[in-house]
Amino acid sequence: MARRLPKDLAWTNVVLEIDDPVCSACARRMHVKKVRRRRVFTLKGPICYVSKLMHCPDAACANHRGTFGPPQELSLAMPRWLIGWDVFCWLGHRRFARHWSVPQLRAELLDSYKIELSEDAIEDYLQRYQCMVAARQQDFALLQEEYAKTRTVVLSIDGLQPEKGHETLYVVRELGRERVWFAQPLLSSATAEIRPLIVQAKAWAERLGCRVRLWMSDKQDAFVKTIGSVCPGVPHRYCSNHFLRDLAKPVLELDSHAKVQMRGKIRGLRGIEREVLQEIAAAQASPGDDGKRPVTVAASAPHGLDVVLDYCAAVRGIINSSQGGPLRPPGLRMSEALGDVRKSLQRNLRLKKGGTRKHCWTD
Ligand SMILES: [Zn+2]
């Protein structure tokens, strides 16, 4: 990545050298042959790493021609990178865990850390980050460590289509440890294309010494057939998320219908408000005493009429709200909220008829 560096930056020099420079071939003390300067952006500021490259002084030794750099250099930044590991992790975490966009990342790097990177440079680093995460996810030694105490696995397969018309990414996940095992873009969901994924998942489970306890999917034909033949006898369940999604549509339709009916029953809100406002205006136009009351006092309505306006505002808010999803349909929320308003009105009525406050709250 050959990129031009901004000129007026205060680079901090950090000298790196080999702790014990002894030639591995002839055991002589090695000498510095040349110095390599690398400028790297870190979250703590721009750093210039000055690496002392050593070689064996003995012209006859095999280590005379080559040079040896300090090994700690790799733990600070990868070769040819313009950023340190800290910036790299910062980028990856914000992009993939926090879903920041590339322009947003670029602006934040510049504002908070004075690091100027182009969008394509950031995209390059993000691609490398993804490769590293994928490699780590599929690292068998790590996987084995994680599944060391597990005897059974629950596998799921699902197709994700990033955009219409693009190839679908089929993802195999293990639900017990909540891990993505692997993913493969496929052009179709034909049985022949799906089969290798199921076979691979089964092979992984066997290598880990785990039994496949359950498969979960949206029960596409290809999944049902392939899983049935590759893993005979393993139960195959309908993914509850897909089940819910399929169920949500008719439920939300019914709910929306109920909402329309409820709204139809609540009429005349505007009429009540107009009446109250007229009454307030009339009371303010004919002040009872000297007529010099401050504006703030005059603004409060007589006889608690403003409470009526508050009720109207609350009810209007309720019938105009469209929040909620399949698990808490908007109509159900509306019905509950209207029930609360009704109870509150009844409490007030009872108070007015002479009930005690205590009686009211315990009701
Ligand atoms: Zn040597």
Short mmCIF file of C-alpha atoms and ligand atoms in Angstrom, two decimals:
data_model
loop_
_atom_site.label_atom_id
_atom_site.label_comp_id
_atom_site.label_asym_id
_atom_site.label_seq_id
_atom_site.Cartn_x
_atom_site.Cartn_y
_atom_site.Cartn_z
CA MET A 1 0.00 0.00 0.00
CA ALA A 2 2.03 2.96 -1.23
CA ARG A 3 0.36 6.06 0.17
CA ARG A 4 1.60 9.56 0.68
CA LEU A 5 2.02 10.58 4.31
CA PRO A 6 0.93 13.98 5.61
CA LYS A 7 4.02 16.17 6.06
CA ASP A 8 3.49 18.15 9.27
CA LEU A 9 3.12 15.27 11.70
CA ALA A 10 5.10 14.89 14.91
CA TRP A 11 6.39 11.34 14.63
CA THR A 12 7.56 9.66 17.80
CA ASN A 13 10.68 7.57 17.21
CA VAL A 14 10.68 4.11 18.76
CA VAL A 15 13.87 2.10 18.36
CA LEU A 16 13.47 -1.67 17.99
CA GLU A 17 16.39 -4.08 18.23
CA ILE A 18 17.03 -7.76 18.71
CA ASP A 19 17.54 -8.50 22.42
CA ASP A 20 20.35 -10.98 22.05
CA PRO A 21 21.90 -10.67 18.56
CA VAL A 22 23.76 -13.97 18.29
CA CYS A 23 24.12 -15.66 14.90
CA SER A 24 22.11 -18.88 14.85
CA ALA A 25 24.62 -20.55 12.52
CA CYS A 26 28.05 -19.67 13.98
CA ALA A 27 27.12 -18.13 17.38
CA ARG A 28 29.07 -14.93 16.68
CA ARG A 29 27.68 -11.60 17.77
CA MET A 30 25.76 -10.00 14.90
CA HIS A 31 26.25 -6.42 13.73
CA VAL A 32 23.81 -3.78 12.57
CA LYS A 33 23.82 -3.77 8.76
CA LYS A 34 21.18 -1.11 8.19
CA VAL A 35 18.26 0.65 9.78
CA ARG A 36 14.66 0.45 8.56
CA ARG A 37 12.23 3.27 9.34
CA ARG A 38 8.50 2.56 9.26
CA ARG A 39 5.86 5.16 9.86
CA VAL A 40 2.71 3.75 11.42
CA PHE A 41 -0.47 5.41 12.66
CA THR A 42 -1.58 4.23 16.08
CA LEU A 43 -4.38 5.36 18.36
CA LYS A 44 -1.72 6.93 20.58
CA GLY A 45 -0.34 9.04 17.74
CA PRO A 46 1.99 8.65 14.74
CA ILE A 47 4.99 6.46 15.52
CA CYS A 48 8.16 5.90 13.52
CA TYR A 49 9.59 2.47 14.27
CA VAL A 50 13.34 2.42 13.77
CA SER A 51 14.29 -1.24 13.36
CA LYS A 52 17.92 -2.26 13.53
CA LEU A 53 18.53 -4.98 10.95
CA MET A 54 21.40 -7.29 11.91
CA HIS A 55 23.63 -9.67 10.02
CA CYS A 56 26.53 -11.94 10.81
CA PRO A 57 29.91 -10.18 10.28
CA ASP A 58 31.59 -13.41 9.17
CA ALA A 59 31.66 -13.32 5.35
CA ALA A 60 31.85 -17.11 5.23
CA CYS A 61 28.70 -17.61 7.34
CA ALA A 62 25.32 -18.31 5.74
CA ASN A 63 23.79 -15.46 7.78
CA HIS A 64 26.15 -12.85 6.33
CA ARG A 65 24.12 -11.90 3.28
CA GLY A 66 20.62 -11.71 4.78
CA THR A 67 19.40 -9.48 7.61
CA PHE A 68 17.40 -10.17 10.75
CA GLY A 69 14.83 -7.70 12.05
CA PRO A 70 13.55 -7.40 15.62
CA PRO A 71 10.74 -9.96 16.10
CA GLN A 72 8.58 -7.53 18.13
CA GLU A 73 7.94 -5.49 15.00
CA LEU A 74 5.20 -7.91 13.89
CA SER A 75 3.34 -7.49 17.14
CA LEU A 76 3.14 -3.74 16.51
CA ALA A 77 2.04 -3.73 12.87
CA MET A 78 1.97 -6.17 9.97
CA PRO A 79 4.54 -5.66 7.17
CA ARG A 80 3.65 -2.84 4.79
CA TRP A 81 0.69 -1.72 6.88
CA LEU A 82 0.21 1.95 7.51
CA ILE A 83 -1.69 1.36 10.76
CA GLY A 84 -0.90 -0.44 13.98
CA TRP A 85 -2.87 -3.40 15.28
CA ASP A 86 -4.83 -1.12 17.63
CA VAL A 87 -6.23 0.94 14.73
CA PHE A 88 -6.89 -2.26 12.78
CA CYS A 89 -8.95 -3.75 15.63
CA TRP A 90 -10.67 -0.42 16.22
CA LEU A 91 -11.79 -0.37 12.56
CA GLY A 92 -12.94 -3.99 12.48
CA HIS A 93 -14.87 -3.81 15.72
CA ARG A 94 -16.70 -0.63 14.78
CA ARG A 95 -17.51 -1.85 11.29
CA PHE A 96 -18.74 -5.33 12.13
CA ALA A 97 -19.93 -5.19 15.74
CA ARG A 98 -21.24 -1.61 15.70
CA HIS A 99 -22.15 -1.47 11.98
CA TRP A 100 -20.48 1.87 11.30
CA SER A 101 -20.16 2.86 7.65
CA VAL A 102 -16.78 3.44 5.99
CA PRO A 103 -17.27 7.24 5.65
CA GLN A 104 -18.24 7.34 9.33
CA LEU A 105 -15.11 5.39 10.30
CA ARG A 106 -12.97 7.69 8.21
CA ALA A 107 -14.43 10.83 9.78
CA GLU A 108 -14.10 9.50 13.32
CA LEU A 109 -10.46 8.44 12.77
CA LEU A 110 -9.68 11.93 11.55
CA ASP A 111 -11.64 13.78 14.25
CA SER A 112 -10.58 11.78 17.28
CA TYR A 113 -7.15 10.44 16.33
CA LYS A 114 -5.96 12.75 13.52
CA ILE A 115 -5.44 9.69 11.32
CA GLU A 116 -6.10 10.42 7.68
CA LEU A 117 -6.97 7.32 5.67
CA SER A 118 -8.79 7.15 2.35
CA GLU A 119 -12.00 5.15 2.06
CA ASP A 120 -10.38 2.54 -0.16
CA ALA A 121 -7.55 2.09 2.34
CA ILE A 122 -10.10 1.50 5.08
CA GLU A 123 -11.94 -0.96 2.85
CA ASP A 124 -8.68 -2.85 2.24
CA TYR A 125 -8.04 -3.15 5.96
CA LEU A 126 -11.61 -4.24 6.63
CA GLN A 127 -11.29 -6.99 4.04
CA ARG A 128 -8.16 -8.25 5.79
CA TYR A 129 -9.96 -8.06 9.11
CA GLN A 130 -12.73 -10.26 7.73
CA CYS A 131 -10.21 -12.77 6.41
CA MET A 132 -8.53 -12.95 9.81
CA VAL A 133 -11.81 -13.41 11.67
CA ALA A 134 -12.90 -16.11 9.21
CA ALA A 135 -9.56 -17.91 9.56
CA ARG A 136 -9.85 -17.77 13.32
CA GLN A 137 -13.43 -19.04 13.27
CA GLN A 138 -12.36 -22.04 11.21
CA ASP A 139 -9.16 -22.74 13.09
CA PHE A 140 -9.61 -26.33 14.12
CA ALA A 141 -7.39 -26.18 17.20
CA LEU A 142 -9.48 -23.32 18.62
CA LEU A 143 -12.69 -25.10 17.70
CA GLN A 144 -11.51 -28.25 19.41
CA GLU A 145 -10.67 -26.29 22.53
CA GLU A 146 -14.12 -24.75 22.59
CA TYR A 147 -15.90 -28.04 22.05
CA ALA A 148 -13.66 -30.04 24.40
CA LYS A 149 -16.43 -30.52 26.96
CA THR A 150 -19.30 -30.76 24.49
CA ARG A 151 -20.68 -34.10 23.43
CA THR A 152 -23.58 -33.03 21.23
CA VAL A 153 -24.10 -30.19 18.75
CA VAL A 154 -27.21 -28.52 17.35
CA LEU A 155 -26.68 -27.41 13.75
CA SER A 156 -28.63 -24.97 11.64
CA ILE A 157 -28.44 -24.01 8.00
CA ASP A 158 -29.90 -20.91 6.45
CA GLY A 159 -29.55 -18.95 3.23
CA LEU A 160 -28.93 -15.23 3.45
CA GLN A 161 -29.43 -13.13 0.35
CA PRO A 162 -27.63 -9.79 0.65
CA GLU A 163 -29.40 -8.36 -2.41
CA LYS A 164 -32.05 -9.63 -4.79
CA GLY A 165 -30.52 -11.41 -7.76
CA HIS A 166 -27.19 -12.01 -6.01
CA GLU A 167 -26.00 -15.43 -5.04
CA THR A 168 -27.19 -16.61 -1.66
CA LEU A 169 -24.79 -17.16 1.19
CA TYR A 170 -25.53 -20.44 2.96
CA VAL A 171 -24.42 -20.36 6.56
CA VAL A 172 -23.98 -23.37 8.84
CA ARG A 173 -24.15 -22.45 12.51
CA GLU A 174 -23.78 -24.43 15.69
CA LEU A 175 -26.39 -23.20 18.13
CA GLY A 176 -25.05 -24.68 21.37
CA ARG A 177 -21.94 -22.48 21.33
CA GLU A 178 -23.51 -19.90 19.02
CA ARG A 179 -20.77 -20.14 16.42
CA VAL A 180 -20.77 -19.78 12.68
CA TRP A 181 -18.97 -22.86 11.43
CA PHE A 182 -18.68 -21.96 7.79
CA ALA A 183 -20.50 -20.24 4.95
CA GLN A 184 -20.60 -20.77 1.21
CA PRO A 185 -22.12 -18.67 -1.58
CA LEU A 186 -24.30 -20.85 -3.81
CA LEU A 187 -26.10 -20.00 -7.02
CA SER A 188 -29.14 -22.14 -6.24
CA SER A 189 -30.65 -24.11 -3.42
CA ALA A 190 -30.62 -27.33 -5.44
CA THR A 191 -30.06 -30.53 -3.47
CA ALA A 192 -26.77 -31.18 -5.29
CA GLU A 193 -25.37 -27.80 -4.19
CA ILE A 194 -26.59 -28.04 -0.59
CA ARG A 195 -25.34 -31.57 -0.03
CA PRO A 196 -21.58 -30.77 0.34
CA LEU A 197 -22.39 -28.30 3.14
CA ILE A 198 -24.36 -30.86 5.13
CA VAL A 199 -21.64 -33.47 4.55
CA GLN A 200 -18.95 -31.01 5.69
CA ALA A 201 -20.91 -30.08 8.83
CA LYS A 202 -21.33 -33.74 9.71
CA ALA A 203 -17.60 -34.34 9.15
CA TRP A 204 -16.71 -31.41 11.43
CA ALA A 205 -18.97 -32.74 14.18
CA GLU A 206 -17.32 -36.16 13.88
CA ARG A 207 -13.83 -34.66 14.01
CA LEU A 208 -14.80 -32.79 17.15
CA GLY A 209 -16.11 -36.02 18.63
CA CYS A 210 -19.64 -34.67 18.91
CA ARG A 211 -22.95 -36.24 17.98
CA VAL A 212 -25.40 -34.13 15.92
CA ARG A 213 -28.40 -33.93 18.23
CA LEU A 214 -30.61 -31.75 16.04
CA TRP A 215 -30.75 -29.89 12.74
CA MET A 216 -32.74 -26.67 12.39
CA SER A 217 -33.72 -24.86 9.23
CA ASP A 218 -36.63 -23.21 7.47
CA LYS A 219 -37.42 -26.69 6.13
CA GLN A 220 -36.79 -26.00 2.45
CA ASP A 221 -37.20 -29.15 0.38
CA ALA A 222 -33.48 -29.38 -0.39
CA PHE A 223 -32.59 -29.16 3.32
CA VAL A 224 -35.16 -31.75 4.36
CA LYS A 225 -34.06 -34.24 1.69
CA THR A 226 -30.31 -33.76 2.14
CA ILE A 227 -30.30 -33.80 5.93
CA GLY A 228 -32.57 -36.86 5.86
CA SER A 229 -30.10 -38.76 3.68
CA VAL A 230 -26.78 -37.51 5.15
CA CYS A 231 -27.81 -37.64 8.82
CA PRO A 232 -30.47 -40.33 9.00
CA GLY A 233 -32.31 -40.46 12.32
CA VAL A 234 -31.32 -36.93 13.39
CA PRO A 235 -34.41 -34.83 14.17
CA HIS A 236 -34.93 -31.81 11.92
CA ARG A 237 -36.87 -28.95 13.47
CA TYR A 238 -38.57 -25.92 12.00
CA CYS A 239 -36.52 -22.82 13.01
CA SER A 240 -38.68 -20.90 15.48
CA ASN A 241 -37.66 -17.61 13.93
CA HIS A 242 -38.92 -18.64 10.50
CA PHE A 243 -41.98 -20.19 12.09
CA LEU A 244 -42.74 -16.92 13.87
CA ARG A 245 -42.15 -14.91 10.71
CA ASP A 246 -44.56 -17.11 8.77
CA LEU A 247 -47.10 -16.82 11.55
CA ALA A 248 -46.62 -13.07 12.05
CA LYS A 249 -48.18 -12.03 8.75
CA PRO A 250 -51.75 -13.23 9.36
CA VAL A 251 -51.53 -12.15 13.02
CA LEU A 252 -50.49 -8.62 12.10
CA GLU A 253 -53.25 -8.45 9.47
CA LEU A 254 -55.88 -9.37 12.08
CA ASP A 255 -54.33 -6.94 14.53
CA SER A 256 -54.43 -4.09 12.05
CA HIS A 257 -58.13 -4.80 11.43
CA ALA A 258 -58.80 -4.70 15.19
CA LYS A 259 -56.96 -1.38 15.41
CA VAL A 260 -59.19 0.19 12.76
CA GLN A 261 -62.28 -0.92 14.68
CA MET A 262 -60.95 0.48 17.97
CA ARG A 263 -60.12 3.81 16.34
CA GLY A 264 -63.64 3.95 14.93
CA LYS A 265 -65.10 3.83 18.43
CA ILE A 266 -63.05 6.78 19.70
CA ARG A 267 -64.63 9.83 18.13
CA GLY A 268 -65.20 13.44 19.11
CA LEU A 269 -61.76 14.07 20.65
CA ARG A 270 -61.43 17.32 18.72
CA GLY A 271 -64.93 18.42 19.80
CA ILE A 272 -64.12 17.95 23.49
CA GLU A 273 -60.87 19.86 23.12
CA ARG A 274 -62.58 22.74 21.31
CA GLU A 275 -65.24 22.97 24.00
CA VAL A 276 -62.65 23.01 26.80
CA LEU A 277 -60.51 25.60 25.03
CA GLN A 278 -63.54 27.85 24.58
CA GLU A 279 -64.38 27.53 28.25
CA ILE A 280 -60.79 28.37 29.26
CA ALA A 281 -60.74 31.36 26.91
CA ALA A 282 -64.04 32.59 28.37
CA ALA A 283 -62.75 32.27 31.94
CA GLN A 284 -59.57 34.18 31.09
CA ALA A 285 -61.45 36.97 29.26
CA SER A 286 -63.45 37.83 32.43
CA PRO A 287 -60.95 37.74 35.30
CA GLY A 288 -62.58 37.44 38.69
CA ASP A 289 -60.47 39.97 40.64
CA ASP A 290 -58.42 43.04 39.74
CA GLY A 291 -57.61 41.95 36.17
CA LYS A 292 -53.85 42.39 36.68
CA ARG A 293 -52.93 38.76 37.20
CA PRO A 294 -49.57 37.73 35.84
CA VAL A 295 -49.63 35.88 32.52
CA THR A 296 -48.32 32.64 33.99
CA VAL A 297 -51.20 32.38 36.44
CA ALA A 298 -53.77 33.34 33.82
CA ALA A 299 -52.46 30.60 31.55
CA SER A 300 -53.47 27.82 33.95
CA ALA A 301 -57.02 26.74 33.27
CA PRO A 302 -59.76 26.92 35.91
CA HIS A 303 -61.48 23.88 37.44
CA GLY A 304 -58.79 21.42 36.26
CA LEU A 305 -59.90 21.75 32.65
CA ASP A 306 -56.29 21.31 31.54
CA VAL A 307 -56.51 17.75 32.87
CA VAL A 308 -59.18 17.09 30.25
CA LEU A 309 -56.81 18.36 27.58
CA ASP A 310 -54.08 16.06 28.95
CA TYR A 311 -56.42 13.08 28.68
CA CYS A 312 -57.24 14.03 25.10
CA ALA A 313 -53.55 14.29 24.23
CA ALA A 314 -52.86 10.91 25.82
CA VAL A 315 -55.68 9.22 23.91
CA ARG A 316 -54.60 10.84 20.65
CA GLY A 317 -51.05 9.58 21.24
CA ILE A 318 -52.37 6.07 21.84
CA ILE A 319 -54.54 5.85 18.74
CA ASN A 320 -51.82 7.27 16.51
CA SER A 321 -49.05 5.02 17.77
CA SER A 322 -48.01 2.24 15.42
CA GLN A 323 -45.19 0.76 17.49
CA GLY A 324 -44.93 -2.95 18.19
CA GLY A 325 -44.13 -6.10 16.28
CA PRO A 326 -45.44 -9.62 15.92
CA LEU A 327 -44.67 -10.44 19.57
CA ARG A 328 -46.47 -7.33 20.83
CA PRO A 329 -48.88 -6.32 18.08
CA PRO A 330 -49.71 -2.58 17.91
CA GLY A 331 -53.44 -3.26 18.30
CA LEU A 332 -52.87 -5.17 21.51
CA ARG A 333 -50.74 -2.34 22.86
CA MET A 334 -53.46 0.12 21.91
CA SER A 335 -56.13 -1.90 23.65
CA GLU A 336 -54.05 -2.14 26.84
CA ALA A 337 -53.27 1.58 26.84
CA LEU A 338 -56.92 2.52 26.29
CA GLY A 339 -57.84 0.19 29.15
CA ASP A 340 -55.41 2.11 31.38
CA VAL A 341 -57.04 5.41 30.42
CA ARG A 342 -60.49 4.00 31.16
CA LYS A 343 -59.37 2.79 34.60
CA SER A 344 -57.84 6.17 35.35
CA LEU A 345 -61.08 7.94 34.37
CA GLN A 346 -63.10 5.58 36.55
CA ARG A 347 -60.81 6.28 39.52
CA ASN A 348 -61.41 10.01 39.07
CA LEU A 349 -65.17 9.49 38.84
CA ARG A 350 -65.18 7.46 42.03
CA LEU A 351 -63.16 10.16 43.80
CA LYS A 352 -65.65 12.78 42.70
CA LYS A 353 -68.55 10.66 44.03
CA GLY A 354 -66.92 10.74 47.48
CA GLY A 355 -64.75 7.61 47.54
CA THR A 356 -61.56 7.93 49.56
CA ARG A 357 -58.13 8.17 47.93
CA LYS A 358 -56.99 5.05 49.75
CA HIS A 359 -59.90 3.08 48.40
CA CYS A 360 -59.03 4.34 44.98
CA TRP A 361 -55.39 3.19 44.97
CA THR A 362 -56.08 -0.25 46.39
CA ASP A 363 -58.68 -0.86 43.73
ZN ZN B 1 27.27 -16.39 11.55
#
